[in-house]
XYZ file of C-alpha atoms in Angstrom:
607
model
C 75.375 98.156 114.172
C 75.438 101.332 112.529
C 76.850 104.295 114.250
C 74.428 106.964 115.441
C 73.553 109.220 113.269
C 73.272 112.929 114.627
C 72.297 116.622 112.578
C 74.808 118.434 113.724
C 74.659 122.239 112.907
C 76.935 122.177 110.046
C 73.623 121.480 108.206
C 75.609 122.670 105.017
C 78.378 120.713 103.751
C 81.732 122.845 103.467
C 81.681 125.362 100.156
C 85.428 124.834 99.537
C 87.740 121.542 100.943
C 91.051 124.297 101.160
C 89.716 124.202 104.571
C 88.948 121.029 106.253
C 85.937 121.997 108.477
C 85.160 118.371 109.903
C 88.997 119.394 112.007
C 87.746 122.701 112.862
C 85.228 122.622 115.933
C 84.515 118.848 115.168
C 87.919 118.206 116.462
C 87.964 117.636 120.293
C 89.549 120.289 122.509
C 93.152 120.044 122.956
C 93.442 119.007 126.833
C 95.013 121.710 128.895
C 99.094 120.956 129.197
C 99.645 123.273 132.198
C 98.154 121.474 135.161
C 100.312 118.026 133.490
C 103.420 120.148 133.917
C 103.088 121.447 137.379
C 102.369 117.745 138.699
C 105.466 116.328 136.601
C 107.805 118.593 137.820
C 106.653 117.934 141.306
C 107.046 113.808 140.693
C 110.661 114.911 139.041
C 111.505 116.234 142.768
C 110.018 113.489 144.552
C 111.729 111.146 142.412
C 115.227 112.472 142.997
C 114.766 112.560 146.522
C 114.425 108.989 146.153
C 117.268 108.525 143.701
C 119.478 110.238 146.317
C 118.434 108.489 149.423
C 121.368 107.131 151.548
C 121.110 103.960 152.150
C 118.120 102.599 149.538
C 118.804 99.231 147.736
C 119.892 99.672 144.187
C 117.617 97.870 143.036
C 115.057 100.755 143.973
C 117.511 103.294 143.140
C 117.817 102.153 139.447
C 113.449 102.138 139.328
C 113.136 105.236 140.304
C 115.965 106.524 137.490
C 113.744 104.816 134.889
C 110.812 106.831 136.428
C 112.909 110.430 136.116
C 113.419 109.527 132.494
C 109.780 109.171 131.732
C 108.705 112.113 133.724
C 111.460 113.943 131.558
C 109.686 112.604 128.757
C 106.779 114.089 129.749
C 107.875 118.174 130.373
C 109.858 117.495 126.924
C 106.202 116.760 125.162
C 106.995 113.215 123.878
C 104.145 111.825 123.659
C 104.442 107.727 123.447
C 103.108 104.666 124.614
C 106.076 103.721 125.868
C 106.164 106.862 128.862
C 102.735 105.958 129.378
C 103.032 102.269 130.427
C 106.554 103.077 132.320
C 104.445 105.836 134.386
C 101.689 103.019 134.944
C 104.212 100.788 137.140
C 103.487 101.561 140.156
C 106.786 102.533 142.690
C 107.661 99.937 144.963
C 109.290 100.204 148.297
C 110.245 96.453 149.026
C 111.058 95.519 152.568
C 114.715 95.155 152.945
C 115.268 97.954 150.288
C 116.545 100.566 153.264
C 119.230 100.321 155.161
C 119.498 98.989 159.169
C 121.704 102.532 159.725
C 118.432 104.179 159.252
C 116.118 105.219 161.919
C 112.488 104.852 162.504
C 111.645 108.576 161.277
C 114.050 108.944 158.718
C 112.322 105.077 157.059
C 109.133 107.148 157.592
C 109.996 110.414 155.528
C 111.553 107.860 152.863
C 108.158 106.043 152.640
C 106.337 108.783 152.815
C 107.836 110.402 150.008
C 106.963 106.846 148.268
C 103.863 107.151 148.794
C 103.465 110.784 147.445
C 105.438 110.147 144.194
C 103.117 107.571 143.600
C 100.053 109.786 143.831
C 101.827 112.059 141.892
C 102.526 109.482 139.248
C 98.779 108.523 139.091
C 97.801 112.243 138.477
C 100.724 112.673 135.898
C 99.408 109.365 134.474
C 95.546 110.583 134.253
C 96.719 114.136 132.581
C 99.425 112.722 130.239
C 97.044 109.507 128.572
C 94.340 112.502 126.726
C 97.577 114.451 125.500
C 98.723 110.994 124.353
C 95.802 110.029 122.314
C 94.993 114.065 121.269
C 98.904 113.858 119.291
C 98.275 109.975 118.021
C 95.273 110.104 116.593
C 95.133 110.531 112.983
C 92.993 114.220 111.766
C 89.548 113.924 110.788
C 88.427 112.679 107.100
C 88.941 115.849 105.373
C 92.089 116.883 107.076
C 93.721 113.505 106.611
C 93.167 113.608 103.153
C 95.189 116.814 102.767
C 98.207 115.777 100.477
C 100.873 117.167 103.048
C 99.476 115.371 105.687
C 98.293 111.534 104.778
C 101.390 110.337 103.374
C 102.497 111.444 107.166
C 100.149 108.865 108.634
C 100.507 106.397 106.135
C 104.036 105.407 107.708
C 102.333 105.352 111.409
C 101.211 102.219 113.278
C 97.792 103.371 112.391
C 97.877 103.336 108.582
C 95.399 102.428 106.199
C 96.386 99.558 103.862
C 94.735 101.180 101.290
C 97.573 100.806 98.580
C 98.787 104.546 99.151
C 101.506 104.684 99.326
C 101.827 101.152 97.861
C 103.232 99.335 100.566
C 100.549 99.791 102.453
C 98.611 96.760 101.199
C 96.397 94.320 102.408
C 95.147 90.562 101.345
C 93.096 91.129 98.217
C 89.674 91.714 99.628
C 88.141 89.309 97.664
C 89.662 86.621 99.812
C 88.790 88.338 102.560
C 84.517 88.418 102.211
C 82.380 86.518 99.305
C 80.706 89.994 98.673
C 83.743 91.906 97.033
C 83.795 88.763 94.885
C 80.413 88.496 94.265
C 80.803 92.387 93.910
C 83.222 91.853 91.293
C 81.492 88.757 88.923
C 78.238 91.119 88.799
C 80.403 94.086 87.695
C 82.257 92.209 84.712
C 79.155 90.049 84.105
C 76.207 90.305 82.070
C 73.075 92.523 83.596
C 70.319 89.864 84.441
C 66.702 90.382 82.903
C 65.788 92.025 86.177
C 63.787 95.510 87.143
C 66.919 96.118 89.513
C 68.999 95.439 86.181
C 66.377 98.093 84.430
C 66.887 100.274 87.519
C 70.438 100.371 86.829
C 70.608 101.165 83.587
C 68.351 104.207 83.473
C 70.539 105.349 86.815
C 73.613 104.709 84.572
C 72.010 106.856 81.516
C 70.930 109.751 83.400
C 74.339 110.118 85.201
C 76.660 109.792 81.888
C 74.103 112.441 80.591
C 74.186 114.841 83.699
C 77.847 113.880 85.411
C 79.730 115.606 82.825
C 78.396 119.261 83.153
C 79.640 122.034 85.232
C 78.379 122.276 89.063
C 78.163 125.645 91.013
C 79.416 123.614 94.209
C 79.926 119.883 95.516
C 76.141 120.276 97.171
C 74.884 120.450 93.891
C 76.904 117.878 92.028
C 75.828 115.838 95.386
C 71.986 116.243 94.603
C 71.730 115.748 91.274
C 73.642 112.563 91.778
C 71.355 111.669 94.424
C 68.413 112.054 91.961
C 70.096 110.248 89.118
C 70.158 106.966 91.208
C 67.201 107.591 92.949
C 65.109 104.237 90.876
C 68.293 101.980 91.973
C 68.505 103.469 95.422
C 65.795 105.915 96.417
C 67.770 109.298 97.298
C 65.700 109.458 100.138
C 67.453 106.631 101.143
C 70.386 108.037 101.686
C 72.129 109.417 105.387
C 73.319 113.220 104.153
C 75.924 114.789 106.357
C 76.235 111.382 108.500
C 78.011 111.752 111.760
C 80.605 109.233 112.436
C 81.945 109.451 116.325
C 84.150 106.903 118.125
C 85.090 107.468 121.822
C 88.299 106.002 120.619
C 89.059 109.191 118.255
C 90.040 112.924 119.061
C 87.327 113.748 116.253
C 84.509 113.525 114.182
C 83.776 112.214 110.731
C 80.659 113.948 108.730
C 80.268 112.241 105.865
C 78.335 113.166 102.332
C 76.385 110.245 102.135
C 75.534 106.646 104.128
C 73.331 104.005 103.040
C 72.349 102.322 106.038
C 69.851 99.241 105.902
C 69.215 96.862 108.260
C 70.938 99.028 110.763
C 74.441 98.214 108.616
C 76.059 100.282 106.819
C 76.489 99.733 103.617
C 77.971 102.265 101.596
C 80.164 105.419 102.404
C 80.239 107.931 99.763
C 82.720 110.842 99.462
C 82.008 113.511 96.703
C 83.779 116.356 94.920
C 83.039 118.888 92.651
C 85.302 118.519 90.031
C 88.810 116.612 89.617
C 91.654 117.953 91.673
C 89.120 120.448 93.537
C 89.862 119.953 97.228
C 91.818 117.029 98.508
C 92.258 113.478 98.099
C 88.966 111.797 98.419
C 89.685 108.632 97.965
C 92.328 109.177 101.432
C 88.816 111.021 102.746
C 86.687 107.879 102.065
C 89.533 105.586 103.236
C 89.766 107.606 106.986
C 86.181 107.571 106.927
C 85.365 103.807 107.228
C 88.689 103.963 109.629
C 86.854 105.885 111.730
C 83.533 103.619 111.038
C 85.776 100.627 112.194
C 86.754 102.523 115.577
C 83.599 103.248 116.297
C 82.826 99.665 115.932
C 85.691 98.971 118.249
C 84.319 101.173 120.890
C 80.940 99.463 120.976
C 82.221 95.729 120.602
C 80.035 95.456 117.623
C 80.117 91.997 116.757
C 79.835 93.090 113.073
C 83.427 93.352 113.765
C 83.284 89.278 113.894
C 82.858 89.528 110.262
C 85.265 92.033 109.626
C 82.615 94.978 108.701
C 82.689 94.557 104.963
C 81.923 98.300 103.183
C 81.849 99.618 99.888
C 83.506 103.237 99.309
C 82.206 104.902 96.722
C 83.758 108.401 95.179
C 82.485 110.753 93.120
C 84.932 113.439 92.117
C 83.467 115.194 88.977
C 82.483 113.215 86.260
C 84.593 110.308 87.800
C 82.898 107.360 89.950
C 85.714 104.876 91.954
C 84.189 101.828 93.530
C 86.474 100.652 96.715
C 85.618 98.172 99.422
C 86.889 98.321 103.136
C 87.760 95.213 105.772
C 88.229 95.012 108.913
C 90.773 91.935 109.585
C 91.500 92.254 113.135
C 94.524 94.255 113.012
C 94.022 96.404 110.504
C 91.930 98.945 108.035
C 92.423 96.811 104.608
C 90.899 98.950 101.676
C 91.127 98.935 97.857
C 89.627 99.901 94.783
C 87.511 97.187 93.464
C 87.711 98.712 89.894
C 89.391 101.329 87.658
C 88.031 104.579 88.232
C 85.306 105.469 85.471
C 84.019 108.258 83.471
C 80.717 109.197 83.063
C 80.843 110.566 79.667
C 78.007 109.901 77.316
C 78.364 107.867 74.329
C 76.780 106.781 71.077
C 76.958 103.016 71.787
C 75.766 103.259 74.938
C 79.121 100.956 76.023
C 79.886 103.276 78.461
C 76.273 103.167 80.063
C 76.266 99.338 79.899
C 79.542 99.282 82.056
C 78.574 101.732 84.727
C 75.467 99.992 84.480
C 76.890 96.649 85.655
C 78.820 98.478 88.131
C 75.863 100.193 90.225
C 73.610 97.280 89.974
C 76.791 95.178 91.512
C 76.782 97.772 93.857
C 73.116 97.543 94.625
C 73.565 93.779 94.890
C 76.087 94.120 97.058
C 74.923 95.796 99.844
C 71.259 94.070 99.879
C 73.399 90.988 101.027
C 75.556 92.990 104.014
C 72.180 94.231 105.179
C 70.831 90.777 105.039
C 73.494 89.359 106.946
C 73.083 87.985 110.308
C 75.321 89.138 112.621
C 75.159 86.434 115.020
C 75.685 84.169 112.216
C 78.914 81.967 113.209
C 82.163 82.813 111.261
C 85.867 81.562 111.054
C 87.753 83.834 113.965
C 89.242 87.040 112.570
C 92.880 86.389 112.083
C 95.077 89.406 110.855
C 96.819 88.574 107.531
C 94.616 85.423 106.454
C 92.322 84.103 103.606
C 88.806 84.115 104.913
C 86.924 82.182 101.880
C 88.866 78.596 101.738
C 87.300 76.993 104.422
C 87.393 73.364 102.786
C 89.145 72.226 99.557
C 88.753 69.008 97.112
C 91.650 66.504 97.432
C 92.371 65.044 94.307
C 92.478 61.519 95.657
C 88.838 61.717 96.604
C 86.411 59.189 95.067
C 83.212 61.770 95.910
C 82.714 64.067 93.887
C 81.209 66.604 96.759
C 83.946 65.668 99.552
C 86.083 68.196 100.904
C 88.266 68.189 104.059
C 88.342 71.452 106.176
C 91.230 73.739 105.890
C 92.535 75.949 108.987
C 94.992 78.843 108.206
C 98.210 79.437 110.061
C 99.932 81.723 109.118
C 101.671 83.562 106.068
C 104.451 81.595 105.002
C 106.814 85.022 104.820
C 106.365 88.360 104.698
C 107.285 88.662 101.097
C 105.372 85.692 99.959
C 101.529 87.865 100.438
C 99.573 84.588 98.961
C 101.481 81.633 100.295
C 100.254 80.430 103.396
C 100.219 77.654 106.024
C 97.053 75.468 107.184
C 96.215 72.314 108.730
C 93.630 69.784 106.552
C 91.607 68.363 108.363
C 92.052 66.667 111.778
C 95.803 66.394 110.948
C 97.970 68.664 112.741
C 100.666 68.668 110.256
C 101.030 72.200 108.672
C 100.257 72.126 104.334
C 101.589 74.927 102.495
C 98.672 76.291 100.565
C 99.571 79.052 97.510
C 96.661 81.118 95.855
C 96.968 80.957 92.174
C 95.310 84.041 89.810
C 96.174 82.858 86.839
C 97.107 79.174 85.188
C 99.400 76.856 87.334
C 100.916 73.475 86.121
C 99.528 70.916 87.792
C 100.094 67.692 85.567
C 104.048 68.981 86.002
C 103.624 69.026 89.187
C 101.613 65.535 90.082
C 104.201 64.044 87.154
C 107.046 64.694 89.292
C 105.496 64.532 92.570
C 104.676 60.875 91.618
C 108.488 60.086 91.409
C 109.235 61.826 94.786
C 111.054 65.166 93.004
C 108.108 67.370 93.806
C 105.893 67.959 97.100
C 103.216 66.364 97.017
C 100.387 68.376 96.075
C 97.162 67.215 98.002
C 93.837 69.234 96.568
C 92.646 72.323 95.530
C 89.936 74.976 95.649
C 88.630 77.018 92.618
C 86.296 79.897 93.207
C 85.341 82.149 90.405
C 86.676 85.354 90.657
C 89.235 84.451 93.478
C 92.965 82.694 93.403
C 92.736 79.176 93.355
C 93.896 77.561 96.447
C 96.534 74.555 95.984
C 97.046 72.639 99.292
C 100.487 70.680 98.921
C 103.519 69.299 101.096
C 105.202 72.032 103.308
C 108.918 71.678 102.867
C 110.486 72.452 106.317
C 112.858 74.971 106.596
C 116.102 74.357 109.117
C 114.897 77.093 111.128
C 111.302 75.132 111.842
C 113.421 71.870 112.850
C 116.519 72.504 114.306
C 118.007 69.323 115.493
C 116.776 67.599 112.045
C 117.441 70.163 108.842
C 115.289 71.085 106.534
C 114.927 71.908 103.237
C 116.555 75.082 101.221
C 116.578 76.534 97.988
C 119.943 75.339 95.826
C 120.186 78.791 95.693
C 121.056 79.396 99.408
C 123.173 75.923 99.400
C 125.278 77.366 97.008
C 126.336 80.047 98.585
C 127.542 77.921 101.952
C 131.429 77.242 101.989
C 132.317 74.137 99.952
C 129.469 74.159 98.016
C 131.354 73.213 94.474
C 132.348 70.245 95.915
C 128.770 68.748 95.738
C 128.112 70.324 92.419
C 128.391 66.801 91.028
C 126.326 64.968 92.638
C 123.875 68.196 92.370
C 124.394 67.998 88.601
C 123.059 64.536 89.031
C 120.195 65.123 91.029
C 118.719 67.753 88.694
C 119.217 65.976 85.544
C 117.268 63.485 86.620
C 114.022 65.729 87.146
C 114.906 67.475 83.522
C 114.786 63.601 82.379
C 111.939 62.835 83.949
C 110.044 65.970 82.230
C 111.420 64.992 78.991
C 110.241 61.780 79.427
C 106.743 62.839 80.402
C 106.833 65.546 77.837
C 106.045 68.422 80.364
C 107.952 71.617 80.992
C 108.070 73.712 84.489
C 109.623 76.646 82.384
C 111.054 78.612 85.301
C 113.696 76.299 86.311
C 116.087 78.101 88.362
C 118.127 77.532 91.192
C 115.783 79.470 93.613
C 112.977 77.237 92.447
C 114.465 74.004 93.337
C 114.694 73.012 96.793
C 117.533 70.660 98.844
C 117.142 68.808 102.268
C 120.346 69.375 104.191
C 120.832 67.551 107.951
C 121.277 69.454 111.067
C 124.835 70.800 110.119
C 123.672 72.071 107.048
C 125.164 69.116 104.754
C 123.300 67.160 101.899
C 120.815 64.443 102.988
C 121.215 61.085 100.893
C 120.176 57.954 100.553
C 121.274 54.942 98.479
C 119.164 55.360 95.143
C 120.343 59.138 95.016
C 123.005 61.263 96.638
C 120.845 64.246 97.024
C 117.120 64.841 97.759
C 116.301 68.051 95.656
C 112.616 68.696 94.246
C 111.092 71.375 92.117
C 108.795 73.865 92.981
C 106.089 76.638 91.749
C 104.493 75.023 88.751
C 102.933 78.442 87.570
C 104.000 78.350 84.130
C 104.121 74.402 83.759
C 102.087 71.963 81.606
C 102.288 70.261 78.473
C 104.978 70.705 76.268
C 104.213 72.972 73.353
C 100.273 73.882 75.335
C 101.739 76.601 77.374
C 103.272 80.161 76.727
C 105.791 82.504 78.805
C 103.841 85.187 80.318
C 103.905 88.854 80.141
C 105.935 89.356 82.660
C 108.916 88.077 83.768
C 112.236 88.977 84.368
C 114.081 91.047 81.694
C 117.798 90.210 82.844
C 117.320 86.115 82.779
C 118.188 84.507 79.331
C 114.455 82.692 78.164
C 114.944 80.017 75.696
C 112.006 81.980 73.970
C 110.107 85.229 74.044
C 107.387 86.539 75.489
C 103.941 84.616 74.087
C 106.079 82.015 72.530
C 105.360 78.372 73.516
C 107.265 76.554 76.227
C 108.493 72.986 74.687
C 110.456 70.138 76.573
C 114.003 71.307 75.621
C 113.889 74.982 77.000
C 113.962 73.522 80.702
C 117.689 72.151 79.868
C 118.442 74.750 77.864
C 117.782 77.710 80.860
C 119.169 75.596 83.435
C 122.308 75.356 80.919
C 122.808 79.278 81.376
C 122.878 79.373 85.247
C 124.175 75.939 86.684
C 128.170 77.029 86.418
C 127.801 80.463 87.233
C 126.017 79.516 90.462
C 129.232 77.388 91.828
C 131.819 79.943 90.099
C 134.309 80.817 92.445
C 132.839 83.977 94.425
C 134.344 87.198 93.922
């Protein structure tokens, strides 16, 4: 469900952005303050009449204080949720709340005055909710993109996680929908033999040729873009000056360009006429398909079911940035699906053969959101969750094609973004499940899991150009069991009181998984103390059992595998002393050797 397109008399798109002009007269009026402040003050002396009526319970005495503070709140001009749903609660006069002494008229007048704060409250309540949405709802496109004003709204309950600033950040989109994936593949892949794939080159060659001269305005640069991608997407294809409104916002969105098909949209584009000329425009694309998403809201849209999946596109000068925008229940996830390119000409046409890839991705793209069904049935919209792992391969499994089903939970911690916990299959026991991007070390991993110092690791999930997902034992944390322990890090152990007396039997434990390596001829290469976990009982002390005096196993296999097959990565941390450098092979010693450099220090008497 698209949102209705309407021509609205600003049949010209703005000549500068130094003025936004989708927040001038596209902006709803401000609701009139006057008439709210005339019936709060009148509630305010209702209200104290009650607070100071001899002989009312306290009960009803200490209500109608809370009410005073949020009518207050109101003739100060804060403007919260908070006022609002204290002003909702109705006032309450309960039966025995006045006292015997009382007579007949003088319970009357207190009732009636009840009964006329509370139709003042109801007024106060209708005037105050318009102001309340007019203050706390972000500007319009243009104006939030204003460099003074987004980074404002970026630290509101109503921020984009669109990476600025970079906290704000979402799930990476492409485990949110298979399209930014497939998005993705196309755009790093080879161009098929296709007349799409022909239509996308000569798009790509006329733009590098015309992108990189000088524009009078943006409505030129705008047209002549239009026309350079007209045999990939006919220009006439495009919505210009599309009108975006959501009973949910204060204003209105007009946007360059829509592609709508299928009665979805598609593609939201943004342009500029040069770098730096006006404001941010990729903030401007981002509020756009905010307001999109609203509008959505508003309507009950069941696109919304599938989160709403759109690709940003903005032109600013010669420069083309390819984003994509989600929906995940909770909030606006967008990010750039690419680097930002240039569309500079060039003799070996490498530049045109990237772009190329990039439109006809692009093109590819939204021909499957506008062949989409959306009645089709989809996994429930969870905030925070992988949507593209519904089923994974257990390694135990004799068919080749079996998978059991995998349910997501929730995020194992905040700062953990791509561990996660799900249920497998009919079992109700939670699996963690961690999404890999790069190599991880699973013959480490089974090698020790196989002698019980590692967590069992029960299948996996490989999609191409997506984390792999690695479905393993969850160890439980004290705080998930109580009355039974749990598992911790040796890290945390260590820093209980009398924690060197165990270091001992500790020592023990762990050289037995660096023998068991050795023996195996595998490395884990990241051995440190937060990387090896410890079940303690209910009182926090060291479970054991007759074979060994501690249960400890090792954890996050990402640089593991055969000795001597794998390297240390790029990046790691600067301050911890590697038995090698950067690139350099990991062998079977350098496990002993870096736990060598940290075991003592760890149970070192604390300063």
């Amino acid at each position: 469900m698209a949102p209705p397109s309407s021509k609205t008399s600003a049949t010209r798109k703005r000549k500068s952005d130094t003025v936004p002009s989708d927040s001038v007269a596209k902006r709803q009026k401000k609701p009139d303050r006057d008439d709210l402040v005339a019936k709060a003050q009148r509630l305010l002396e209702h209200l104290n009449l009650i607070a100071d009526t001899p002989g009312l319970s306290q009960k009803d005495r200490h209500f109608a204080h809370f009410k005073i503070l949020h009518t207050q709140s109101v003739l100060s001009e804060e403007y919260s949720n908070t006022v609002l749903y204290g002003l909702q609660v109705p006032l309450q006069l309960s039966d025995d709340s006045l006292d015997s002494s009382l007579n007949a008229v003088e319970q009357g007048e207190v009732k009636y005055v009840f009964d006329r704060a509370n139709e003042l409250r109801q007024e106060v309540v209708l005037l105050y909710a318009p102001l309340l949405q007019y203050y706390n709802s972000p500007p319009p496109p243009s104006g939030y993109a204003v460099r003074t004003v987004w980074p404002i709204w970026q630290e509101k309950n109503a921020a984009i996680k669109c990476l600025r600033p970079t906290h704000q950040q979402g799930l990476p989109l492409q485990i949110l929908d298979g399209v930014f994936r497939q998005f993705r593949l196309q755009a790093n892949g080879e161009l098929p033999a296709t007349a799409e794939a022909a239509a996308a080159i000569e798009s790509a060659s006329l733009l590098c040729s015309e992108m990189g001269n000088s524009f009078p305005d943006e409505k030129a640069r705008q047209q002549r873009f239009d026309e350079c991608i007209d045999s990939l997407i006919g220009s006439k294809k495009w919505q210009r000056q599309y009108t975006i409104n959501s009973k949910n916002e204060s204003c209105t969105a007009i946007v360059d360009r829509c592609l709508i098909m299928n009665d979805v949209l598609c593609i939201i584009r943004e342009d500029k006429v040069e770098i730096g000329e006006g404001n941010d425009v990729y903030m401007q694309v981002s509020r756009d398909f905010q307001m999109y998403i609203s509008y959505l809201r508003g309507e009950s849209s069941p696109l919304l079911d599938h989160g709403a999946p759109t690709f940003l596109v903005c032109v600013f000068g010669p420069l083309i940035l390819i984003a994509g925008g989600f929906w995940d229940g909770k909030s606006v996830i967008v990010e750039p699906l690419g680097p930002a390119f240039v569309m500079f000409p060039d003799h070996s046409r490498d530049r045109i053969q990237v772009l190329a890839r990039q439109l006809y991705a692009l093109k590819q793209a939204a021909n499957t959101l506008s062949s989409r069904q959306s009645s089709a049935t989809t996994a429930p919209l969870i905030p925070g969750l992988p949507r593209v792992y519904p089923s994974f391969k257990q390694f135990n499994s004799e068919e080749a094609d079996e998978e059991q089903s995998l349910t997501f939970i929730r995020p194992l911690h905040e700062d953990s973004p791509l561990i996660f916990l799900a249920t497998a299959g009919d079992s109700e026991t939670p699996r963690l499940v961690k999404l890999v991007n790069n190599r991880y070390g699973t013959i480490t991993h089974k090698k020790l899991e196989t002698e019980g110092l590692a967590p069992a690791l029960y299948g996996q999930k490989s999609l191409v150009g997506a984390p792999t997902a690695y479905v393993m034992e969850y160890l439980i944390p004290p705080s998930d069991s109580p009355k039974s322990g749990g598992w911790v890090t040796l890290y945390t152990f260590a820093q209980t009181p009398g924690a060197v007396t165990h270091k001992g039997i500790i020592w023990k434990a762990l050289d037995n998984i660096l023998s068991v390596m050795e023996k195996e001829d595998v490395v884990h290469g990241d051995l440190r103390a937060n990387n090896l976990m410890l079940e303690v009982d209910a009182d926090g002390q060291l479970s054991s059992d007759e074979d060994l005096p501690v249960r400890m196993k090792l954890v996050d296999f990402d640089w593991g595998g055969r000795s001597g097959e794998v390297t240390y990565p790029l990046e790691r941390n600067k301050e911890i002393a590697w038995p090698a450098g950067i690139g350099e092979r990991i062998v079977v010693a350098h496990d002993r050797q870096l736990v060598r450099t940290w075991f003592d220090k760890l149970f070192a008497p604390k300063k």
